[in-house]
Every structure is written in C-alpha cells, then in structure tokens.
Amino acid sequence: MKKYDAIIITKSSKDRLSLESYLKRANLSTPYGGSNIGVINIPHETYQLRKVEYDWLRQKVGSNGFLISLMDNDRVGKREAIWLAKNYNIIPIMIPEDYGVKDFSELSFRYSDEIISTLAYDTINYIEENYAESSEFTWNTEESDSLPY
C-alpha cells in the first residue's frame, strides 16, 4: 500500500488539480524529509468527513505523516477547517489574506511558482514548528482568526 508523507484535503476538484499540477513542478519535502504528497478534495466545504473516510486517509499516511486541510479563505472555508481540526485533528492551513486570493487555484493563476514555493516552505516550517511530536498546537478557532499560513 502506498504511504504518503502528507495528504492535503481541498474543497474542489479545481483546487485539487491546481495543487497537484504545482506539486509536480515543485520539489518540496515535508518536515521529515518526505516528498510524497497526496491531494484529495471533498465534495463541498460544508461536507462533514465521515469517520470511515478519515480512518482510510489516516492509514494512507506514514507514521510521521500529516493530514492537512486547505480550504477557501472565506467564512465557510474557515468553518470547515475548524470542524476538521476539532473532529479529526487535521492541520488547518489557510492562504494568508495578504495574497488577496480565495483558494489555491486563484493563487496559482495570479502568482509565480517561486512565490508559491516561498509560501509552501513557510507553511512546511509552520507545520514543523507547531506539529512536531513534542509540540502542542493551539489555534484560536474564532471565525475571524486566520492562520498565518
């Protein structure tokens, strides 16, 4: 069975395809040195992942693997990211509002791979600092509070 170093959950096929395309061009590695990153999408941002689906995803990542959500930068997307984090400890990642985009497909359309790679490495470092085995992650889950990455 193929194990991933990370699986990123998006909210649309458009975002999944944009992210997969970027990952094929980029040479990224996760905090533990792996670079096998999978991407899936849920049907919509109000979809509630079922336990059996979570369990299937969890067994697809290695022991040091990460499940990450990358939802839209809007109220509904933030709510979904909070729900996934509270119910399944899925790492919530949001594109910083400074970029002026709602989702990954907009980001890849408006910005170069170089800029996206800088953001990606900042995000990888953020995950490493906040989700290492010895770290306890905290995030104010109020809807108006967004993550830095």
mmCIF file of C-alpha atoms in Angstrom:
data_model
loop_
_atom_site.group_PDB
_atom_site.id
_atom_site.type_symbol
_atom_site.label_atom_id
_atom_site.label_comp_id
_atom_site.label_asym_id
_atom_site.label_seq_id
_atom_site.Cartn_x
_atom_site.Cartn_y
_atom_site.Cartn_z
ATOM 1 C CA MET A 1 0.000 0.000 0.000
ATOM 2 C CA LYS A 2 1.349 3.413 -0.967
ATOM 3 C CA LYS A 3 2.082 5.659 2.002
ATOM 4 C CA TYR A 4 2.101 9.435 1.755
ATOM 5 C CA ASP A 5 4.183 11.868 3.764
ATOM 6 C CA ALA A 6 1.210 14.240 3.722
ATOM 7 C CA ILE A 7 -2.279 14.367 2.275
ATOM 8 C CA ILE A 8 -3.834 17.760 1.586
ATOM 9 C CA ILE A 9 -7.630 17.991 1.591
ATOM 10 C CA THR A 10 -9.123 20.733 -0.577
ATOM 11 C CA LYS A 11 -12.734 21.653 -1.218
ATOM 12 C CA SER A 12 -12.929 21.385 -5.006
ATOM 13 C CA SER A 13 -11.603 19.487 -7.990
ATOM 14 C CA LYS A 14 -10.304 22.777 -9.392
ATOM 15 C CA ASP A 15 -8.119 23.370 -6.323
ATOM 16 C CA ARG A 16 -7.009 19.723 -6.250
ATOM 17 C CA LEU A 17 -5.924 19.836 -9.895
ATOM 18 C CA SER A 18 -4.125 23.173 -9.448
ATOM 19 C CA LEU A 19 -2.324 21.903 -6.363
ATOM 20 C CA GLU A 20 -1.372 18.580 -7.979
ATOM 21 C CA SER A 21 -0.025 20.440 -11.008
ATOM 22 C CA TYR A 22 2.055 22.734 -8.801
ATOM 23 C CA LEU A 23 3.390 19.829 -6.713
ATOM 24 C CA LYS A 24 4.545 18.030 -9.871
ATOM 25 C CA ARG A 25 6.566 21.116 -10.858
ATOM 26 C CA ALA A 26 7.903 21.854 -7.373
ATOM 27 C CA ASN A 27 10.498 19.900 -5.444
ATOM 28 C CA LEU A 28 9.071 20.148 -1.933
ATOM 29 C CA SER A 29 9.771 17.978 1.057
ATOM 30 C CA THR A 30 7.840 17.609 4.289
ATOM 31 C CA PRO A 31 9.313 18.241 7.750
ATOM 32 C CA TYR A 32 10.502 14.632 7.975
ATOM 33 C CA GLY A 33 12.173 14.708 4.575
ATOM 34 C CA GLY A 34 9.475 13.045 2.511
ATOM 35 C CA SER A 35 8.101 14.470 -0.683
ATOM 36 C CA ASN A 36 5.239 12.109 -1.463
ATOM 37 C CA ILE A 37 2.271 14.461 -1.056
ATOM 38 C CA GLY A 38 -1.235 13.360 -1.967
ATOM 39 C CA VAL A 39 -4.160 15.657 -2.684
ATOM 40 C CA ILE A 40 -7.861 14.885 -2.435
ATOM 41 C CA ASN A 41 -10.964 17.016 -2.491
ATOM 42 C CA ILE A 42 -14.181 16.816 -0.556
ATOM 43 C CA PRO A 43 -17.440 17.431 -2.450
ATOM 44 C CA HIS A 44 -18.008 20.876 -0.893
ATOM 45 C CA GLU A 45 -16.949 22.957 2.093
ATOM 46 C CA THR A 46 -19.911 22.061 4.241
ATOM 47 C CA TYR A 47 -19.266 18.338 3.767
ATOM 48 C CA GLN A 48 -18.576 16.571 7.033
ATOM 49 C CA LEU A 49 -15.920 13.919 6.639
ATOM 50 C CA ARG A 50 -17.125 10.582 7.964
ATOM 51 C CA LYS A 51 -15.038 8.603 10.450
ATOM 52 C CA VAL A 52 -14.527 5.758 7.965
ATOM 53 C CA GLU A 53 -13.180 8.266 5.408
ATOM 54 C CA TYR A 54 -10.851 9.796 7.980
ATOM 55 C CA ASP A 55 -9.609 6.356 9.014
ATOM 56 C CA TRP A 56 -8.902 5.480 5.375
ATOM 57 C CA LEU A 57 -6.918 8.730 4.904
ATOM 58 C CA ARG A 58 -5.048 8.263 8.182
ATOM 59 C CA GLN A 59 -3.843 4.807 7.162
ATOM 60 C CA LYS A 60 -2.611 6.254 3.847
ATOM 61 C CA VAL A 61 -0.025 8.474 5.576
ATOM 62 C CA GLY A 62 3.062 7.088 7.242
ATOM 63 C CA SER A 63 3.595 7.205 10.997
ATOM 64 C CA ASN A 64 5.096 10.700 10.707
ATOM 65 C CA GLY A 65 2.619 11.776 8.020
ATOM 66 C CA PHE A 66 0.269 14.717 8.148
ATOM 67 C CA LEU A 67 -3.334 15.296 7.134
ATOM 68 C CA ILE A 68 -3.791 18.931 6.148
ATOM 69 C CA SER A 69 -6.869 20.914 5.137
ATOM 70 C CA LEU A 70 -6.563 23.780 2.660
ATOM 71 C CA MET A 71 -9.985 25.387 2.454
ATOM 72 C CA ASP A 72 -11.123 28.675 0.948
ATOM 73 C CA ASN A 73 -10.282 31.970 2.605
ATOM 74 C CA ASP A 74 -13.870 32.776 3.490
ATOM 75 C CA ARG A 75 -16.230 32.175 6.389
ATOM 76 C CA VAL A 76 -17.437 28.793 5.111
ATOM 77 C CA GLY A 77 -13.873 27.609 4.421
ATOM 78 C CA LYS A 78 -12.684 28.650 7.858
ATOM 79 C CA ARG A 79 -15.634 26.871 9.467
ATOM 80 C CA GLU A 80 -14.799 23.660 7.589
ATOM 81 C CA ALA A 81 -11.127 23.901 8.583
ATOM 82 C CA ILE A 82 -12.147 24.385 12.225
ATOM 83 C CA TRP A 83 -14.544 21.425 12.052
ATOM 84 C CA LEU A 84 -11.861 19.131 10.565
ATOM 85 C CA ALA A 85 -9.329 20.260 13.176
ATOM 86 C CA LYS A 86 -11.705 19.791 16.124
ATOM 87 C CA ASN A 87 -13.109 16.445 14.994
ATOM 88 C CA TYR A 88 -10.055 14.774 13.455
ATOM 89 C CA ASN A 89 -7.000 16.897 14.359
ATOM 90 C CA ILE A 90 -6.468 17.667 10.673
ATOM 91 C CA ILE A 91 -3.991 20.534 10.373
ATOM 92 C CA PRO A 92 -5.835 23.672 9.177
ATOM 93 C CA ILE A 93 -3.920 25.778 6.666
ATOM 94 C CA MET A 94 -5.243 28.944 5.038
ATOM 95 C CA ILE A 95 -3.650 31.093 2.344
ATOM 96 C CA PRO A 96 -2.766 34.397 4.026
ATOM 97 C CA GLU A 97 -5.273 37.132 3.251
ATOM 98 C CA ASP A 98 -2.371 39.364 2.110
ATOM 99 C CA TYR A 99 -2.321 37.414 -1.164
ATOM 100 C CA GLY A 100 -5.832 38.593 -1.987
ATOM 101 C CA VAL A 101 -6.996 35.185 -3.240
ATOM 102 C CA LYS A 102 -9.757 32.881 -2.097
ATOM 103 C CA ASP A 103 -8.260 29.486 -2.955
ATOM 104 C CA PHE A 104 -5.241 27.658 -4.365
ATOM 105 C CA SER A 105 -6.389 27.797 -7.979
ATOM 106 C CA GLU A 106 -6.555 31.608 -7.773
ATOM 107 C CA LEU A 107 -3.143 31.666 -6.085
ATOM 108 C CA SER A 108 -1.572 29.583 -8.855
ATOM 109 C CA PHE A 109 -3.197 31.760 -11.519
ATOM 110 C CA ARG A 110 -2.068 35.077 -10.026
ATOM 111 C CA TYR A 111 1.372 34.211 -8.611
ATOM 112 C CA SER A 112 4.571 32.620 -9.888
ATOM 113 C CA ASP A 113 5.801 29.203 -8.761
ATOM 114 C CA GLU A 114 8.666 30.969 -6.991
ATOM 115 C CA ILE A 115 6.292 32.965 -4.789
ATOM 116 C CA ILE A 116 4.100 29.909 -4.168
ATOM 117 C CA SER A 117 7.188 27.871 -3.222
ATOM 118 C CA THR A 118 8.198 30.509 -0.674
ATOM 119 C CA LEU A 119 4.711 30.305 0.826
ATOM 120 C CA ALA A 120 4.861 26.483 0.717
ATOM 121 C CA TYR A 121 8.186 26.354 2.589
ATOM 122 C CA ASP A 122 6.897 28.867 5.145
ATOM 123 C CA THR A 123 3.905 26.564 5.613
ATOM 124 C CA ILE A 124 6.104 23.474 5.944
ATOM 125 C CA ASN A 125 8.185 25.263 8.589
ATOM 126 C CA TYR A 126 4.988 26.343 10.356
ATOM 127 C CA ILE A 127 3.769 22.733 10.448
ATOM 128 C CA GLU A 128 7.135 21.510 11.679
ATOM 129 C CA GLU A 129 7.227 24.087 14.480
ATOM 130 C CA ASN A 130 3.628 23.526 15.580
ATOM 131 C CA TYR A 131 3.069 19.837 14.937
ATOM 132 C CA ALA A 132 6.328 18.163 15.879
ATOM 133 C CA GLU A 133 5.746 15.321 18.310
ATOM 134 C CA SER A 134 6.896 17.427 21.251
ATOM 135 C CA SER A 135 4.788 20.479 20.344
ATOM 136 C CA GLU A 136 1.234 21.076 21.389
ATOM 137 C CA PHE A 137 -0.558 23.134 18.773
ATOM 138 C CA THR A 138 -3.067 25.791 19.727
ATOM 139 C CA TRP A 139 -5.166 27.907 17.408
ATOM 140 C CA ASN A 140 -7.817 30.378 18.376
ATOM 141 C CA THR A 141 -10.682 28.907 16.373
ATOM 142 C CA GLU A 142 -12.807 32.038 16.357
ATOM 143 C CA GLU A 143 -14.013 32.585 12.791
ATOM 144 C CA SER A 144 -12.269 35.959 12.487
ATOM 145 C CA ASP A 145 -8.884 34.488 13.427
ATOM 146 C CA SER A 146 -6.997 33.034 10.479
ATOM 147 C CA LEU A 147 -3.734 31.168 10.458
ATOM 148 C CA PRO A 148 -0.604 32.875 9.187
ATOM 149 C CA TYR A 149 -0.251 30.166 6.503
#
